[in-house]
Short mmCIF file of C-alpha atoms and ligand atoms in Angstrom, two decimals:
data_model
loop_
_atom_site.label_atom_id
_atom_site.label_comp_id
_atom_site.label_asym_id
_atom_site.label_seq_id
_atom_site.Cartn_x
_atom_site.Cartn_y
_atom_site.Cartn_z
CA UNK A 110 -50.41 28.92 -83.20
CA UNK A 111 -48.77 31.00 -80.56
CA UNK A 112 -51.20 33.78 -79.59
CA UNK A 113 -50.29 37.45 -79.26
CA UNK A 114 -50.44 39.44 -76.03
CA UNK A 115 -53.43 41.27 -77.47
CA UNK A 116 -55.33 38.00 -77.94
CA UNK A 117 -54.57 36.98 -74.36
CA UNK A 118 -55.80 40.30 -73.00
CA UNK A 119 -59.01 40.03 -75.03
CA UNK A 120 -59.61 36.45 -73.85
CA UNK A 121 -59.34 37.41 -70.15
CA UNK A 122 -61.73 40.34 -70.68
CA UNK A 123 -64.14 38.05 -72.54
CA UNK A 124 -64.09 35.58 -69.63
CA UNK A 125 -64.85 38.42 -67.22
CA UNK A 126 -61.48 38.33 -65.46
CA UNK A 127 -59.16 41.14 -64.51
CA UNK A 128 -55.65 40.93 -65.91
CA UNK A 129 -53.00 43.35 -64.64
CA UNK A 130 -49.41 43.88 -65.70
CA UNK A 131 -47.31 44.12 -62.53
CA UNK A 132 -43.90 43.58 -60.98
CA UNK A 133 -40.59 44.26 -62.68
CA UNK A 134 -42.17 44.93 -66.06
CA UNK A 135 -44.19 47.92 -64.86
CA UNK A 136 -41.38 49.11 -62.56
CA UNK A 137 -38.93 49.11 -65.44
CA UNK A 138 -41.41 50.96 -67.64
CA UNK A 139 -41.35 53.82 -65.13
CA UNK A 140 -37.57 53.59 -64.95
CA UNK A 141 -37.56 54.25 -68.66
CA UNK A 142 -36.28 50.82 -69.71
CA UNK A 143 -37.42 49.97 -73.26
CA UNK A 144 -39.92 47.06 -73.39
CA UNK A 145 -37.49 44.78 -75.23
CA UNK A 146 -34.92 45.12 -72.42
CA UNK A 147 -37.35 44.34 -69.61
CA UNK A 148 -37.64 40.77 -68.31
CA UNK A 149 -40.57 38.43 -68.73
CA UNK A 150 -43.92 40.14 -68.25
CA UNK A 151 -45.51 39.40 -64.86
CA UNK A 152 -49.30 39.50 -64.68
CA UNK A 153 -51.77 39.35 -61.79
CA UNK A 154 -55.30 38.10 -62.37
CA UNK A 155 -58.60 37.46 -60.63
CA UNK A 156 -58.78 34.10 -62.46
CA UNK A 157 -57.82 30.97 -60.50
CA UNK A 158 -54.90 28.99 -61.96
CA UNK A 159 -57.22 26.39 -63.54
CA UNK A 160 -59.12 29.14 -65.32
CA UNK A 161 -55.90 30.80 -66.52
CA UNK A 162 -54.77 27.47 -67.87
CA UNK A 163 -58.08 26.94 -69.65
CA UNK A 164 -57.97 30.40 -71.26
CA UNK A 165 -54.37 29.87 -72.39
CA UNK A 166 -55.14 26.47 -73.92
CA UNK A 167 -58.27 27.74 -75.65
CA UNK A 168 -55.99 30.25 -77.42
CA UNK A 169 -53.76 27.40 -78.55
CA UNK A 170 -50.84 28.55 -76.40
CA UNK A 171 -48.25 26.36 -74.73
CA UNK A 172 -49.13 26.50 -71.03
CA UNK A 173 -47.04 25.40 -68.05
CA UNK A 174 -47.45 25.52 -64.32
CA UNK A 175 -44.41 27.51 -63.15
CA UNK A 176 -44.99 27.78 -59.45
CA UNK A 177 -47.46 25.22 -58.20
CA UNK A 178 -47.09 26.70 -54.71
CA UNK A 179 -47.87 30.21 -55.83
CA UNK A 180 -50.37 29.44 -58.54
CA UNK A 181 -48.24 30.90 -61.32
CA UNK A 182 -48.99 29.82 -64.87
CA UNK A 183 -46.65 30.42 -67.77
CA UNK A 184 -48.33 31.18 -71.09
CA UNK A 185 -46.09 31.39 -74.12
CA UNK A 186 -46.98 34.40 -76.28
CA UNK A 187 -45.43 35.72 -79.48
CA UNK A 188 -43.97 38.55 -77.38
CA UNK A 189 -42.37 36.11 -74.92
CA UNK A 190 -43.38 34.27 -71.77
CA UNK A 191 -46.25 35.71 -69.73
CA UNK A 192 -46.11 34.70 -66.05
CA UNK A 193 -49.65 34.93 -64.76
CA UNK A 194 -50.30 34.70 -61.03
CA UNK A 195 -53.66 34.64 -59.32
CA UNK A 196 -54.19 37.59 -56.93
CA UNK A 197 -52.51 36.76 -53.66
CA UNK A 198 -54.31 37.48 -50.45
CA UNK A 199 -54.92 36.45 -46.89
CA UNK A 200 -58.00 34.34 -47.43
CA UNK A 201 -57.54 30.61 -47.91
CA UNK A 202 -59.50 29.13 -50.77
CA UNK A 203 -60.91 25.87 -49.48
CA UNK A 204 -60.46 22.79 -51.60
CA UNK A 205 -57.80 24.42 -53.72
CA UNK A 206 -55.01 22.27 -55.04
CA UNK A 207 -52.55 25.05 -54.11
CA UNK A 208 -52.56 24.55 -50.36
CA UNK A 209 -49.74 27.00 -49.60
CA UNK A 210 -51.22 29.93 -51.45
CA UNK A 211 -53.91 32.18 -50.28
CA UNK A 212 -55.79 33.80 -53.12
CA UNK A 213 -56.94 37.40 -52.89
CA UNK A 214 -59.95 39.08 -54.34
CA UNK A 215 -58.51 42.36 -55.62
CA UNK A 216 -55.41 43.80 -57.20
CA UNK A 217 -54.89 46.08 -54.17
CA UNK A 218 -54.88 43.09 -51.83
CA UNK A 219 -52.32 41.48 -54.13
CA UNK A 220 -50.10 44.56 -54.31
CA UNK A 221 -50.06 44.82 -50.51
CA UNK A 222 -48.32 41.43 -50.42
CA UNK A 223 -45.49 42.32 -52.75
CA UNK A 224 -41.89 42.78 -51.70
CA UNK A 225 -41.16 46.45 -52.46
CA UNK A 226 -43.28 49.48 -53.30
CA UNK A 227 -41.47 49.87 -56.64
CA UNK A 228 -42.67 46.37 -57.54
CA UNK A 229 -46.22 47.01 -56.28
CA UNK A 230 -47.50 49.03 -59.23
CA UNK A 231 -50.01 47.51 -61.63
CA UNK A 232 -51.64 48.46 -64.93
CA UNK A 233 -54.99 47.04 -66.00
CA UNK A 234 -54.53 45.48 -69.43
CA UNK A 235 -58.15 46.11 -70.48
CA UNK A 236 -58.78 49.63 -69.18
CA UNK A 237 -55.24 51.02 -68.77
CA UNK A 238 -56.07 51.93 -65.14
CA UNK A 239 -52.96 52.32 -62.99
CA UNK A 240 -52.87 51.15 -59.34
CA UNK A 241 -50.02 52.43 -57.20
CA UNK A 242 -51.33 52.23 -53.62
CA UNK A 243 -47.88 52.59 -51.98
CA UNK A 244 -46.61 55.48 -54.13
CA UNK A 245 -44.09 53.21 -55.79
CA UNK A 246 -43.59 55.74 -58.55
CA UNK A 247 -42.29 58.29 -56.02
CA UNK A 248 -39.87 55.67 -54.74
CA UNK A 249 -38.71 54.93 -58.28
CA UNK A 250 -38.13 58.66 -58.68
CA UNK A 251 -36.12 58.75 -55.43
CA UNK A 252 -34.49 55.42 -56.26
CA UNK A 253 -35.60 53.91 -52.95
CA UNK A 254 -36.42 50.33 -51.96
CA UNK A 255 -39.17 50.37 -49.35
CA UNK A 256 -41.21 47.41 -48.15
CA UNK A 257 -44.97 48.17 -48.22
CA UNK A 258 -46.80 48.01 -44.89
CA UNK A 259 -44.85 46.85 -41.84
CA UNK A 260 -41.40 45.97 -43.22
CA UNK A 261 -40.49 43.68 -40.31
CA UNK A 262 -43.59 41.59 -40.88
CA UNK A 263 -42.91 41.46 -44.59
CA UNK A 264 -39.40 40.07 -44.06
CA UNK A 265 -40.52 37.68 -41.33
CA UNK A 266 -43.22 36.39 -43.70
CA UNK A 267 -40.65 35.69 -46.39
CA UNK A 268 -36.95 36.30 -45.63
CA UNK A 269 -36.08 35.86 -49.30
CA UNK A 270 -37.34 39.44 -49.69
CA UNK A 271 -34.27 40.62 -47.75
CA UNK A 272 -31.98 39.14 -50.38
CA UNK A 273 -34.20 40.31 -53.22
CA UNK A 274 -33.86 43.84 -51.83
CA UNK A 275 -30.08 43.66 -51.73
CA UNK A 276 -30.10 42.18 -55.22
CA UNK A 277 -32.17 45.13 -56.44
CA UNK A 278 -29.56 47.49 -54.95
CA UNK A 279 -27.06 45.92 -57.33
CA UNK A 280 -29.40 45.58 -60.32
CA UNK A 281 -31.12 48.97 -60.10
CA UNK A 282 -28.61 51.07 -58.17
CA UNK A 283 -31.38 51.97 -55.69
CA UNK A 284 -30.85 52.59 -51.95
CA UNK A 285 -32.67 50.77 -49.17
CA UNK A 286 -34.96 53.14 -47.26
CA UNK A 287 -33.94 53.52 -43.58
CA UNK A 288 -36.91 51.85 -41.86
CA UNK A 289 -36.80 49.00 -44.36
CA UNK A 290 -33.08 48.60 -43.75
CA UNK A 291 -33.63 48.52 -39.99
CA UNK A 292 -36.22 45.78 -40.51
CA UNK A 293 -33.71 43.81 -42.58
CA UNK A 294 -31.17 44.11 -39.77
CA UNK A 295 -33.77 42.96 -37.24
CA UNK A 296 -34.79 39.89 -39.24
CA UNK A 297 -31.49 39.01 -40.87
CA UNK A 298 -30.92 35.73 -39.04
CA UNK A 299 -34.03 34.35 -40.76
CA UNK A 300 -31.84 34.06 -43.86
CA UNK A 301 -30.65 30.79 -42.37
CA UNK A 302 -34.10 29.29 -42.92
CA UNK A 303 -33.86 29.68 -46.72
CA UNK A 304 -32.77 26.87 -49.00
CA UNK A 305 -29.20 27.09 -50.26
CA UNK A 306 -30.40 27.12 -53.89
CA UNK A 307 -32.44 30.28 -53.41
CA UNK A 308 -29.66 32.03 -51.49
CA UNK A 309 -27.06 31.14 -54.11
CA UNK A 310 -29.36 32.27 -56.94
CA UNK A 311 -29.78 35.69 -55.28
CA UNK A 312 -26.02 36.09 -54.66
CA UNK A 313 -25.45 35.25 -58.31
CA UNK A 314 -27.96 37.91 -59.43
CA UNK A 315 -26.42 40.43 -57.05
CA UNK A 316 -22.94 39.74 -58.42
CA UNK A 317 -24.10 40.06 -62.02
CA UNK A 318 -25.92 43.36 -61.45
CA UNK A 319 -24.78 46.77 -62.63
CA UNK A 320 -23.71 47.96 -59.16
CA UNK A 321 -22.23 44.89 -57.45
CA UNK A 322 -20.07 46.83 -54.97
CA UNK A 323 -23.13 48.66 -53.66
CA UNK A 324 -25.03 45.38 -53.40
CA UNK A 325 -22.20 43.70 -51.48
CA UNK A 326 -21.86 46.70 -49.20
CA UNK A 327 -25.61 46.55 -48.46
CA UNK A 328 -25.22 42.85 -47.65
CA UNK A 329 -22.52 43.75 -45.11
CA UNK A 330 -24.44 46.69 -43.69
CA UNK A 331 -27.57 44.69 -42.87
CA UNK A 332 -25.43 42.04 -41.17
CA UNK A 333 -26.06 39.27 -43.72
CA UNK A 334 -22.45 38.12 -44.07
CA UNK A 335 -22.35 35.85 -40.99
CA UNK A 336 -25.52 34.12 -42.18
CA UNK A 337 -24.90 33.59 -45.87
CA UNK A 338 -21.19 34.29 -46.52
CA UNK A 339 -19.40 33.63 -43.21
CA UNK A 340 -16.08 33.28 -45.08
CA UNK A 341 -16.15 37.06 -45.55
CA UNK A 342 -16.79 38.11 -41.97
CA UNK A 343 -13.10 38.67 -41.22
CA UNK A 344 -12.56 40.98 -44.22
CA UNK A 345 -14.09 44.27 -43.07
CA UNK A 346 -11.52 45.95 -40.85
CA UNK A 347 -8.72 43.66 -42.02
CA UNK A 348 -6.20 46.38 -42.86
CA UNK A 349 -3.53 45.89 -45.46
CA UNK A 350 -0.26 47.69 -46.13
CA UNK A 351 0.85 50.90 -47.80
CA UNK A 352 0.27 49.38 -51.25
CA UNK A 353 -3.48 49.31 -50.65
CA UNK A 354 -6.08 52.02 -50.42
CA UNK A 355 -8.71 49.86 -48.65
CA UNK A 356 -9.14 47.09 -46.09
CA UNK A 357 -9.55 43.59 -47.56
CA UNK A 358 -13.34 43.97 -47.82
CA UNK A 359 -13.20 47.37 -49.52
CA UNK A 360 -10.53 46.04 -51.84
CA UNK A 361 -12.67 42.97 -52.64
CA UNK A 362 -15.81 44.94 -53.51
CA UNK A 363 -13.73 47.42 -55.56
CA UNK A 364 -12.23 44.49 -57.49
CA UNK A 365 -15.67 43.01 -58.20
CA UNK A 366 -16.79 46.40 -59.48
CA UNK A 367 -13.64 47.00 -61.54
CA UNK A 368 -13.25 43.69 -63.32
CA UNK A 369 -13.75 43.92 -67.09
CA UNK A 370 -16.44 41.55 -68.37
CA UNK A 371 -18.47 40.59 -71.39
CA UNK A 372 -21.81 38.79 -71.17
CA UNK A 373 -20.13 35.41 -71.47
CA UNK A 374 -17.48 35.95 -68.78
CA UNK A 375 -19.61 38.08 -66.43
CA UNK A 376 -20.53 35.48 -63.83
CA UNK A 377 -17.15 33.71 -63.67
CA UNK A 378 -15.14 36.93 -63.43
CA UNK A 379 -17.36 38.57 -60.81
CA UNK A 380 -17.17 35.43 -58.67
CA UNK A 381 -13.39 35.23 -59.15
CA UNK A 382 -13.03 38.86 -58.08
CA UNK A 383 -15.22 38.24 -55.04
CA UNK A 384 -13.18 35.23 -53.93
CA UNK A 385 -9.64 36.16 -54.95
CA UNK A 386 -8.47 37.41 -51.52
CA UNK A 387 -10.48 35.02 -49.33
CA UNK A 388 -7.19 33.72 -47.92
CA UNK A 389 -5.92 37.09 -46.72
CA UNK A 390 -7.49 37.39 -43.27
CA UNK A 391 -6.43 33.90 -42.11
CA UNK A 392 -2.79 34.26 -43.24
CA UNK A 393 -2.14 37.86 -42.25
CA UNK A 394 1.13 38.24 -40.31
CA UNK A 395 3.64 40.95 -39.41
CA UNK A 396 6.69 40.94 -41.64
CA UNK A 397 10.28 41.78 -40.58
CA UNK A 398 9.83 45.35 -41.78
CA UNK A 399 6.81 45.75 -39.51
CA UNK A 400 4.24 45.74 -42.34
CA UNK A 401 1.34 43.32 -42.81
CA UNK A 402 2.21 40.34 -44.98
CA UNK A 403 -0.13 37.90 -46.74
CA UNK A 404 2.30 35.17 -47.71
CA UNK A 405 0.58 32.22 -49.47
CA UNK A 406 -2.87 33.80 -49.26
CA UNK A 407 -3.63 32.64 -52.81
CA UNK A 408 -3.06 28.99 -51.80
CA UNK A 409 -5.20 29.21 -48.68
CA UNK A 410 -7.76 31.24 -50.67
CA UNK A 411 -8.02 28.52 -53.32
CA UNK A 412 -8.69 25.92 -50.62
CA UNK A 413 -11.34 28.15 -49.07
CA UNK A 414 -12.84 28.66 -52.53
CA UNK A 415 -13.22 24.89 -52.96
CA UNK A 416 -15.10 24.62 -49.69
CA UNK A 417 -17.25 27.69 -50.34
CA UNK A 418 -18.15 26.57 -53.87
CA UNK A 419 -19.25 23.21 -52.53
CA UNK A 420 -21.34 24.80 -49.79
CA UNK A 421 -23.01 27.18 -52.26
CA UNK A 422 -23.43 24.29 -54.74
CA UNK A 423 -21.81 26.10 -57.61
CA UNK A 424 -21.29 23.94 -60.69
CA UNK A 425 -18.33 21.54 -60.75
CA UNK A 426 -16.64 23.14 -63.73
CA UNK A 427 -17.19 26.67 -62.42
CA UNK A 428 -15.86 25.72 -58.97
CA UNK A 429 -12.69 24.23 -60.43
CA UNK A 430 -12.10 27.32 -62.55
CA UNK A 431 -12.68 29.70 -59.65
CA UNK A 432 -10.25 27.79 -57.48
CA UNK A 433 -7.67 27.91 -60.29
CA UNK A 434 -8.07 31.65 -60.84
CA UNK A 435 -7.75 32.33 -57.09
CA UNK A 436 -4.65 30.12 -56.83
CA UNK A 437 -3.00 31.81 -59.79
CA UNK A 438 -3.89 35.45 -59.21
CA UNK A 439 -0.42 36.32 -57.88
CA UNK A 440 1.41 34.72 -60.86
CA UNK A 441 3.75 37.19 -62.48
CA UNK A 442 5.70 35.66 -65.37
CA UNK A 443 8.35 37.70 -67.17
CA UNK A 444 6.64 38.71 -70.44
CA UNK A 445 10.01 38.58 -72.22
CA UNK A 446 10.58 34.93 -71.34
CA UNK A 447 8.57 32.87 -73.83
CA UNK A 448 8.93 29.67 -71.82
CA UNK A 449 7.54 31.27 -68.66
CA UNK A 450 4.67 32.86 -70.58
CA UNK A 451 3.74 29.50 -72.14
CA UNK A 452 3.82 27.75 -68.76
CA UNK A 453 1.66 30.49 -67.27
CA UNK A 454 -0.87 30.02 -70.07
CA UNK A 455 -0.89 26.25 -69.81
CA UNK A 456 -1.56 26.36 -66.06
CA UNK A 457 -4.60 28.49 -66.76
CA UNK A 458 -6.17 25.92 -69.01
CA UNK A 459 -7.40 28.36 -71.65
CA UNK A 460 -8.44 31.02 -69.13
CA UNK A 461 -5.48 33.39 -69.18
CA UNK A 462 -7.71 36.26 -70.33
CA UNK A 463 -9.91 35.78 -67.24
CA UNK A 464 -6.83 35.80 -65.03
CA UNK A 465 -5.45 38.92 -66.68
CA UNK A 466 -8.80 40.65 -66.18
CA UNK A 467 -8.63 39.64 -62.50
CA UNK A 468 -5.05 40.88 -62.14
CA UNK A 469 -5.90 44.21 -63.73
CA UNK A 470 -8.97 44.68 -61.52
CA UNK A 471 -7.00 43.61 -58.43
CA UNK A 472 -4.44 46.22 -59.28
CA UNK A 473 -6.99 48.97 -59.90
CA UNK A 474 -7.47 49.49 -56.18
CA UNK A 475 -3.80 49.31 -55.28
CA UNK A 476 -1.92 52.48 -54.53
CA UNK A 477 0.53 51.72 -57.34
CA UNK A 478 -0.09 51.26 -61.03
CA UNK A 479 0.94 48.09 -62.81
CA UNK A 480 -0.79 48.65 -66.14
CA UNK A 481 2.41 48.61 -68.12
CA UNK A 482 3.32 45.13 -66.88
CA UNK A 483 -0.17 43.79 -67.63
CA UNK A 484 -0.08 45.26 -71.15
CA UNK A 485 3.22 43.50 -71.81
CA UNK A 486 1.99 40.19 -70.39
CA UNK A 487 -1.19 40.40 -72.45
CA UNK A 488 0.78 41.14 -75.63
CA UNK A 489 3.10 38.20 -74.91
CA UNK A 490 0.14 35.83 -74.41
CA UNK A 491 -1.52 37.10 -77.60
CA UNK A 492 1.73 36.39 -79.47
CA UNK A 493 1.94 32.84 -78.15
CA UNK A 494 -1.68 32.27 -79.11
CA UNK A 495 -1.12 33.61 -82.63
CA UNK A 496 1.94 31.39 -83.04
CA UNK A 497 0.03 28.40 -81.82
CA UNK A 498 -2.83 29.10 -84.21
CA UNK A 499 -0.36 29.44 -87.07
CA UNK A 500 1.19 26.14 -86.05
CA UNK A 501 -2.18 24.39 -86.08
CA UNK A 502 -3.02 25.88 -89.47
CA UNK A 503 0.36 24.41 -90.42
CA UNK A 504 0.83 26.32 -93.62
CA UNK A 505 4.00 25.79 -95.59
CA UNK A 506 6.09 28.95 -95.24
CA UNK A 507 6.75 28.79 -99.00
CA UNK A 508 4.04 28.65 -101.67
CA UNK A 509 4.26 26.96 -105.09
CA UNK A 510 5.49 30.04 -106.92
CA UNK A 511 8.25 30.62 -104.40
CA UNK A 512 9.30 26.96 -104.58
CA UNK A 513 9.48 27.02 -108.40
CA UNK A 514 11.64 30.13 -108.31
CA UNK A 515 13.82 28.73 -105.54
CA UNK A 516 14.51 25.38 -107.24
CA UNK A 517 14.17 26.70 -110.78
CA UNK A 518 11.81 23.89 -111.82
CA UNK A 519 8.64 23.54 -113.86
CA UNK A 520 5.30 23.10 -112.00
CA UNK A 521 4.33 19.52 -111.08
CA UNK A 522 3.22 17.22 -108.25
CA UNK A 523 6.63 17.76 -106.61
CA UNK A 524 5.32 21.10 -105.31
CA UNK A 525 2.57 19.44 -103.28
CA UNK A 526 5.09 16.95 -101.89
CA UNK A 527 7.48 19.62 -100.63
CA UNK A 528 4.65 21.75 -99.28
CA UNK A 529 3.21 18.77 -97.42
CA UNK A 530 6.63 18.04 -95.90
CA UNK A 531 7.12 21.67 -94.87
CA UNK A 532 3.67 21.97 -93.32
CA UNK A 533 4.17 18.73 -91.36
CA UNK A 534 7.40 20.17 -89.95
CA UNK A 535 5.46 23.28 -88.89
CA UNK A 536 2.79 21.14 -87.23
CA UNK A 537 5.47 19.15 -85.40
CA UNK A 538 7.03 22.36 -84.13
CA UNK A 539 10.28 21.68 -85.94
CA UNK A 540 9.86 24.61 -88.30
CA UNK A 541 8.53 27.98 -87.15
CA UNK A 542 5.41 29.14 -89.01
CA UNK A 543 6.49 31.67 -91.61
CA UNK A 544 10.22 30.88 -91.37
CA UNK A 545 10.95 31.15 -95.11
CA UNK A 546 14.72 30.98 -94.72
CA UNK A 547 14.77 27.62 -92.91
CA UNK A 548 12.00 26.35 -95.21
CA UNK A 549 14.14 27.22 -98.26
CA UNK A 550 17.10 25.30 -96.81
CA UNK A 551 14.91 22.22 -96.30
CA UNK A 552 13.33 22.57 -99.76
CA UNK A 553 16.75 22.76 -101.45
CA UNK A 554 17.83 19.62 -99.62
CA UNK A 555 14.63 17.84 -100.68
CA UNK A 556 15.02 19.13 -104.23
CA UNK A 557 18.05 16.91 -104.65
CA UNK A 558 16.47 13.69 -103.37
CA UNK A 559 15.22 10.74 -105.33
CA UNK A 560 11.62 11.17 -104.18
CA UNK A 561 11.30 14.27 -106.24
CA UNK A 562 12.80 12.75 -109.35
CA UNK A 563 9.71 10.51 -109.33
CA UNK A 564 7.91 13.39 -111.00
CA UNK A 565 9.76 12.80 -114.24
CA UNK A 566 8.91 9.08 -114.11
CA UNK A 567 5.23 10.09 -113.74
CA UNK A 568 5.77 11.80 -117.04
CA UNK A 569 4.91 15.24 -115.67
P1 LIG B 638 -36.83 40.80 -62.49
O1 LIG B 638 -36.52 42.05 -63.24
O2 LIG B 638 -35.66 40.11 -61.93
O3 LIG B 638 -37.80 39.88 -63.19
P2 LIG B 638 -39.05 41.25 -60.76
O4 LIG B 638 -39.29 42.35 -59.77
O5 LIG B 638 -39.96 41.18 -61.92
O6 LIG B 638 -37.54 41.36 -61.19
P3 LIG B 638 -39.80 38.52 -60.26
O7 LIG B 638 -39.05 37.49 -59.48
O8 LIG B 638 -40.01 38.35 -61.72
O9 LIG B 638 -39.05 39.89 -59.97
O10 LIG B 638 -41.17 38.70 -59.52
C1 LIG B 638 -42.24 39.46 -60.09
C2 LIG B 638 -42.94 40.26 -59.03
O11 LIG B 638 -43.52 39.40 -58.06
C3 LIG B 638 -42.04 41.19 -58.22
O12 LIG B 638 -41.83 42.43 -58.84
C4 LIG B 638 -42.78 41.31 -56.93
O13 LIG B 638 -43.84 42.25 -57.06
C5 LIG B 638 -43.41 39.96 -56.76
N1 LIG B 638 -42.57 39.06 -55.94
C6 LIG B 638 -41.67 38.17 -56.37
N2 LIG B 638 -41.11 37.50 -55.35
C7 LIG B 638 -41.71 37.98 -54.23
C8 LIG B 638 -41.60 37.69 -52.84
N3 LIG B 638 -40.74 36.78 -52.40
N4 LIG B 638 -42.38 38.38 -52.00
C9 LIG B 638 -43.25 39.30 -52.44
N5 LIG B 638 -43.41 39.62 -53.72
C10 LIG B 638 -42.66 38.98 -54.62
MG1 LIG B 639 -39.97 39.66 -63.49
#
């Protein structure tokens, strides 16, 4: 039986161990996020990992070691996964099988080693006591990200905290406190020591946050672009022409922010918006009329996208799609020309809605308004899709009653035969779905053929 949170709390108290709720769960409580919308609950405990495991198993819970290095144990509760980490500290526990972790002896020692003050608040699960040694609640109130203690040391200790901070800018809409930001700037080249997987995971979280433009801008401000996204270094200050309100960087972040998404398309569309103008800085040239031109930037951008996706180790399928969306983002078929609309849709391999979302967002930060065109293109694509669906349903344009009236005949198996013939013609694209007039012509012709006379021989 999967135990409840209450049972877990009681078992730790029984065993004489402290168990504190901490991290994002407590932070989000003070931000007013309802419990069901907060992430997994993070706990800190005085129990060593072996002891946590023993307590979990004694309760009959499924138990897993999540972070061997950090001594984090996952215990599955009815309320969801509890991630329980032994107090971190500066003292090395000899003989431990977690050689990289140093276990601490108190919750305050643990909180002092956390990334940001807003994440360094803890609530004792047995007594309800609240520990907030770095006034994290004030920082939540002011919406500030501040590293506890000496920020430079904190980032030098673990440079991933720099990216976590920028990710929280996007997820929470908080601002990085000045001294903390200065420390990020001072330690930013340490980002190169992180594994690509961890960097990519943080960029992904940043992109999928509620305030991605602010997150990206923070990334630029602290000087992280050359270290983790060098492809973007040439964008800030790369001016465009009179059709644009921003430089290429400002336009890019505005597009990421503007793109319409649903939970399923969120990641793909935000990435596509981020990458769509990658090719602009390298192709920029002066046109005859003296303005900046970006001829073929979508082609160069798609090639750069391939290389970037490989470097970041994005999935194969996602990389191919991103490259396709970048390559096609300047496509502009005439919505009144059915052939061009169908070709446009086929090139996009089922992703025309993603491309339209990109085109609309791209346009949102232009100085001119192209909504009308996009509405017409969308309507044209919807029409093609509806026609195609009707074709696949392959319904006979005429039903039995209509056929009897048309040919003035009694009901019989002949109806099924004509309907089958008509629906096959629809499926083959030789008869438009719902074209009753042409269907009637065909039915009349069939009505006079020998095949149908077979009905009378059947005796029906
Ligand atoms: P989320 O809402 O994404 O779960 P979170 O703040 O809970 O955000 P987790 O990755 O779940 O983030 O980590 C839980 C807590 O552990 C953090 O709030 C923070 O206190 C601490 N923590 C995580 N990673 C680090 C790190 N690299 N350095 C210091 N403390 C960290
Ligand atoms: Mg968490």
